[in-house]
Amino acid sequence: MSTPLKRVLVYGGSGALGNQLVNHFKNKNYWVVSVDMKENQAANANILVNSSQSLIEQEQNIEENVKQLLNEGAKLDAILNVAGGWAGGNASSAQFLSNSDLMWRQSVWSSLISASLASKHLKENGVMTLPGAAAPLDLAPTPGMIGYGMAKAAVHQLTKSLADEKGGLPTNTFVAALLPITLDTPMNRKWMPKADFSSWTPLEFVSELVEKWIEDPSQRPHNGSLVKMDTKNNETQISLH
Amino acid sequence: MSTPLKRVLVYGGSGALGNQLVNHFKNKNYWVVSVDMKENQAANANILVNSSQSLIEQEQNIEENVKQLLNEGAKLDAILNVAGGWAGGNASSAQFLSNSDLMWRQSVWSSLISASLASKHLKENGVMTLPGAAAPLDLAPTPGMIGYGMAKAAVHQLTKSLADEKGGLPTNTFVAALLPITLDTPMNRKWMPKADFSSWTPLEFVSELVEKWIEDPSQRPHNGSLVKMDTKNNETQISLH
């Protein structure tokens, strides 16, 4: 009898970090489903998000697809949400409202849907990660990217609430938000070609960290951790908030 | 020559606290405009919000009306946003997503629109208040009201960002979030008839506090304050976060 494969859902599976996670866990013989606006061909299955739909419509679509993909009674070992982009602007910017709305849809809608999926399809002792950010920690002002800071502050608050035993997730779900400062992605290299790449966090660091949490519960930090990743001279340290 | 009247916009002017603010400032001979889904007949002017519109549509409607109401060159002395309700639920609640969405629209959309209005129509040295909440301070979990906690955490982050000199508001705008624990409103008395009303914050306390900030800048706490109001034996203390 072979051990059943672990099953992971990667929300944002076509982005740089999402793609890294899909590939990493495929290489470990996990069954991986990607949720994103476009397909990731490396995944075992894809669920496509229609970004013009409402929050409720998106959730219904994804929920129905997850239900069909999982065999009867099958559960996910982890839901890893790495969706979300970046847009700037302060209160006097022409794009202030539309960028704030976009940040909300990308980071928060995906996190709310991930939480709802976790309440139904995650195993006990499973892992859920959410897309936080270091910038708004401890209510540090984020005036040049107001909507981004608000969305990430909301994700941090969600992380703390879901980690609470009354948050509505299966028993002993481990919930953490990942707070990179800058990830070493092709897009970031393209837009900031003169930056010091040795201070950017490698995508492999993140996928290995998450794998450790899935495989070995004793490696998990306290539930609800906001896990800041700080890279200097190609060495990444994490700090918990 | 008479001193020109001060001009105040109350967002949520038909709610219990909004109505208190409208009446308080009318009694002080301010010119008061209420923004809400229904009219407040005590206000000098009303702008009606259509809650089925998008964020951008709502802002355009309100912005056009504010522009028409203010005489050429006239500015507001204060924008007081006290909009926002309450809805509960954790990740496994049937209403989890719809309630989270509602909380966002009520507290955060109104706050984003208030910030946009402030960037255009607030005087220098003006006052802007936003609807915070004590519950999610310091990332305390809010598992029984996840969407509410997220929306309020986002409003707190917005408050800090707007108070920054790069936040996009006019010079020396004072921004604060009001964080009541429980306000002494008719609805709260109706739904919690057996509660200890001596631990609820009277609406008059809030209107007098805000008036002080408008009239006397030396009375303002540090910019970006989250002003928690704690009432015991009918005495209210504020603490700044």
PDB file of C-alpha atoms in Angstrom, chain B residues 111-209:
ATOM      1  CA  SER B 111     -13.362  56.046   4.381  1.00  0.00           C
ATOM      2  CA  LEU B 112     -11.683  55.929   0.966  1.00  0.00           C
ATOM      3  CA  ILE B 113     -14.272  58.355  -0.422  1.00  0.00           C
ATOM      4  CA  SER B 114     -13.820  60.616   2.629  1.00  0.00           C
ATOM      5  CA  ALA B 115     -10.067  60.628   2.023  1.00  0.00           C
ATOM      6  CA  SER B 116     -10.546  61.501  -1.621  1.00  0.00           C
ATOM      7  CA  LEU B 117     -12.963  64.340  -0.697  1.00  0.00           C
ATOM      8  CA  ALA B 118     -10.504  65.590   1.923  1.00  0.00           C
ATOM      9  CA  SER B 119      -7.702  65.774  -0.640  1.00  0.00           C
ATOM     10  CA  LYS B 120      -9.840  68.164  -2.705  1.00  0.00           C
ATOM     11  CA  HIS B 121     -12.206  70.021  -0.399  1.00  0.00           C
ATOM     12  CA  LEU B 122     -10.704  70.183   3.092  1.00  0.00           C
ATOM     13  CA  LYS B 123      -9.074  73.384   4.388  1.00  0.00           C
ATOM     14  CA  GLU B 124      -5.488  73.371   5.554  1.00  0.00           C
ATOM     15  CA  ASN B 125      -5.444  72.588   9.297  1.00  0.00           C
ATOM     16  CA  GLY B 126      -8.766  70.802   8.836  1.00  0.00           C
ATOM     17  CA  VAL B 127     -10.006  67.746  10.690  1.00  0.00           C
ATOM     18  CA  MET B 128     -10.823  64.312   9.371  1.00  0.00           C
ATOM     19  CA  THR B 129     -12.160  61.447  11.462  1.00  0.00           C
ATOM     20  CA  LEU B 130     -12.580  57.828  10.392  1.00  0.00           C
ATOM     21  CA  PRO B 131     -14.620  54.958  11.845  1.00  0.00           C
ATOM     22  CA  GLY B 132     -12.238  52.628  13.697  1.00  0.00           C
ATOM     23  CA  ALA B 133     -12.947  50.044  16.376  1.00  0.00           C
ATOM     24  CA  ALA B 134     -11.243  48.969  19.582  1.00  0.00           C
ATOM     25  CA  ALA B 135     -11.598  45.225  18.955  1.00  0.00           C
ATOM     26  CA  PRO B 136      -8.792  44.628  16.425  1.00  0.00           C
ATOM     27  CA  LEU B 137      -6.230  46.949  18.087  1.00  0.00           C
ATOM     28  CA  ASP B 138      -2.752  45.416  18.295  1.00  0.00           C
ATOM     29  CA  LEU B 139      -3.899  42.595  16.012  1.00  0.00           C
ATOM     30  CA  ALA B 140      -6.153  41.077  18.680  1.00  0.00           C
ATOM     31  CA  PRO B 141      -8.064  38.244  16.965  1.00  0.00           C
ATOM     32  CA  THR B 142     -11.706  38.957  16.066  1.00  0.00           C
ATOM     33  CA  PRO B 143     -12.834  35.428  15.160  1.00  0.00           C
ATOM     34  CA  GLY B 144     -16.527  36.001  15.810  1.00  0.00           C
ATOM     35  CA  MET B 145     -16.629  38.983  13.465  1.00  0.00           C
ATOM     36  CA  ILE B 146     -13.852  38.370  10.993  1.00  0.00           C
ATOM     37  CA  GLY B 147     -14.954  40.758   8.240  1.00  0.00           C
ATOM     38  CA  TYR B 148     -15.612  43.553  10.729  1.00  0.00           C
ATOM     39  CA  GLY B 149     -12.152  43.206  12.247  1.00  0.00           C
ATOM     40  CA  MET B 150     -10.516  43.218   8.805  1.00  0.00           C
ATOM     41  CA  ALA B 151     -12.384  46.341   7.675  1.00  0.00           C
ATOM     42  CA  LYS B 152     -11.504  48.204  10.869  1.00  0.00           C
ATOM     43  CA  ALA B 153      -7.843  47.116  10.687  1.00  0.00           C
ATOM     44  CA  ALA B 154      -7.780  48.574   7.177  1.00  0.00           C
ATOM     45  CA  VAL B 155      -9.317  51.849   8.434  1.00  0.00           C
ATOM     46  CA  HIS B 156      -6.625  52.053  11.121  1.00  0.00           C
ATOM     47  CA  GLN B 157      -3.927  51.560   8.502  1.00  0.00           C
ATOM     48  CA  LEU B 158      -5.566  54.247   6.334  1.00  0.00           C
ATOM     49  CA  THR B 159      -5.565  56.642   9.299  1.00  0.00           C
ATOM     50  CA  LYS B 160      -1.810  56.223   9.805  1.00  0.00           C
ATOM     51  CA  SER B 161      -1.091  56.639   6.091  1.00  0.00           C
ATOM     52  CA  LEU B 162      -3.251  59.762   5.691  1.00  0.00           C
ATOM     53  CA  ALA B 163      -1.602  61.374   8.725  1.00  0.00           C
ATOM     54  CA  ASP B 164       1.763  61.033   7.023  1.00  0.00           C
ATOM     55  CA  GLU B 165       2.839  64.187   5.226  1.00  0.00           C
ATOM     56  CA  LYS B 166       3.001  62.218   1.982  1.00  0.00           C
ATOM     57  CA  GLY B 167      -0.562  60.886   2.394  1.00  0.00           C
ATOM     58  CA  GLY B 168      -2.024  63.371  -0.082  1.00  0.00           C
ATOM     59  CA  LEU B 169      -4.171  65.518   2.258  1.00  0.00           C
ATOM     60  CA  PRO B 170      -3.923  69.326   2.610  1.00  0.00           C
ATOM     61  CA  THR B 171      -1.139  70.723   4.808  1.00  0.00           C
ATOM     62  CA  ASN B 172      -1.581  70.042   8.524  1.00  0.00           C
ATOM     63  CA  THR B 173      -4.740  68.025   8.155  1.00  0.00           C
ATOM     64  CA  PHE B 174      -5.448  66.324  11.476  1.00  0.00           C
ATOM     65  CA  VAL B 175      -6.578  62.733  10.961  1.00  0.00           C
ATOM     66  CA  ALA B 176      -7.874  60.461  13.704  1.00  0.00           C
ATOM     67  CA  ALA B 177      -9.881  57.272  13.928  1.00  0.00           C
ATOM     68  CA  LEU B 178     -12.580  57.063  16.592  1.00  0.00           C
ATOM     69  CA  LEU B 179     -12.537  53.726  18.431  1.00  0.00           C
ATOM     70  CA  PRO B 180     -15.551  53.412  20.668  1.00  0.00           C
ATOM     71  CA  ILE B 181     -16.114  50.137  22.490  1.00  0.00           C
ATOM     72  CA  THR B 182     -19.906  50.461  22.688  1.00  0.00           C
ATOM     73  CA  LEU B 183     -21.786  53.674  21.927  1.00  0.00           C
ATOM     74  CA  ASP B 184     -24.943  54.463  23.848  1.00  0.00           C
ATOM     75  CA  THR B 185     -27.377  54.441  20.932  1.00  0.00           C
ATOM     76  CA  PRO B 186     -31.108  53.646  20.797  1.00  0.00           C
ATOM     77  CA  MET B 187     -30.387  50.545  18.686  1.00  0.00           C
ATOM     78  CA  ASN B 188     -27.803  49.203  21.136  1.00  0.00           C
ATOM     79  CA  ARG B 189     -30.281  49.753  23.999  1.00  0.00           C
ATOM     80  CA  LYS B 190     -32.904  47.920  21.993  1.00  0.00           C
ATOM     81  CA  TRP B 191     -30.692  44.889  21.224  1.00  0.00           C
ATOM     82  CA  MET B 192     -28.851  44.744  24.555  1.00  0.00           C
ATOM     83  CA  PRO B 193     -31.544  45.851  27.008  1.00  0.00           C
ATOM     84  CA  LYS B 194     -29.869  44.225  30.011  1.00  0.00           C
ATOM     85  CA  ALA B 195     -26.384  45.655  29.436  1.00  0.00           C
ATOM     86  CA  ASP B 196     -24.715  48.070  31.828  1.00  0.00           C
ATOM     87  CA  PHE B 197     -25.401  51.382  30.100  1.00  0.00           C
ATOM     88  CA  SER B 198     -22.993  53.180  32.429  1.00  0.00           C
ATOM     89  CA  SER B 199     -20.156  51.466  30.493  1.00  0.00           C
ATOM     90  CA  TRP B 200     -21.358  52.777  27.120  1.00  0.00           C
ATOM     91  CA  THR B 201     -19.933  55.950  25.612  1.00  0.00           C
ATOM     92  CA  PRO B 202     -22.474  58.779  25.299  1.00  0.00           C
ATOM     93  CA  LEU B 203     -22.785  60.254  21.800  1.00  0.00           C
ATOM     94  CA  GLU B 204     -22.343  63.757  23.280  1.00  0.00           C
ATOM     95  CA  PHE B 205     -18.853  62.792  24.423  1.00  0.00           C
ATOM     96  CA  VAL B 206     -17.865  62.148  20.821  1.00  0.00           C
ATOM     97  CA  SER B 207     -19.389  65.319  19.378  1.00  0.00           C
ATOM     98  CA  GLU B 208     -17.768  67.475  22.051  1.00  0.00           C
ATOM     99  CA  LEU B 209     -14.386  65.822  21.519  1.00  0.00           C
TER     100      LEU B 209
END
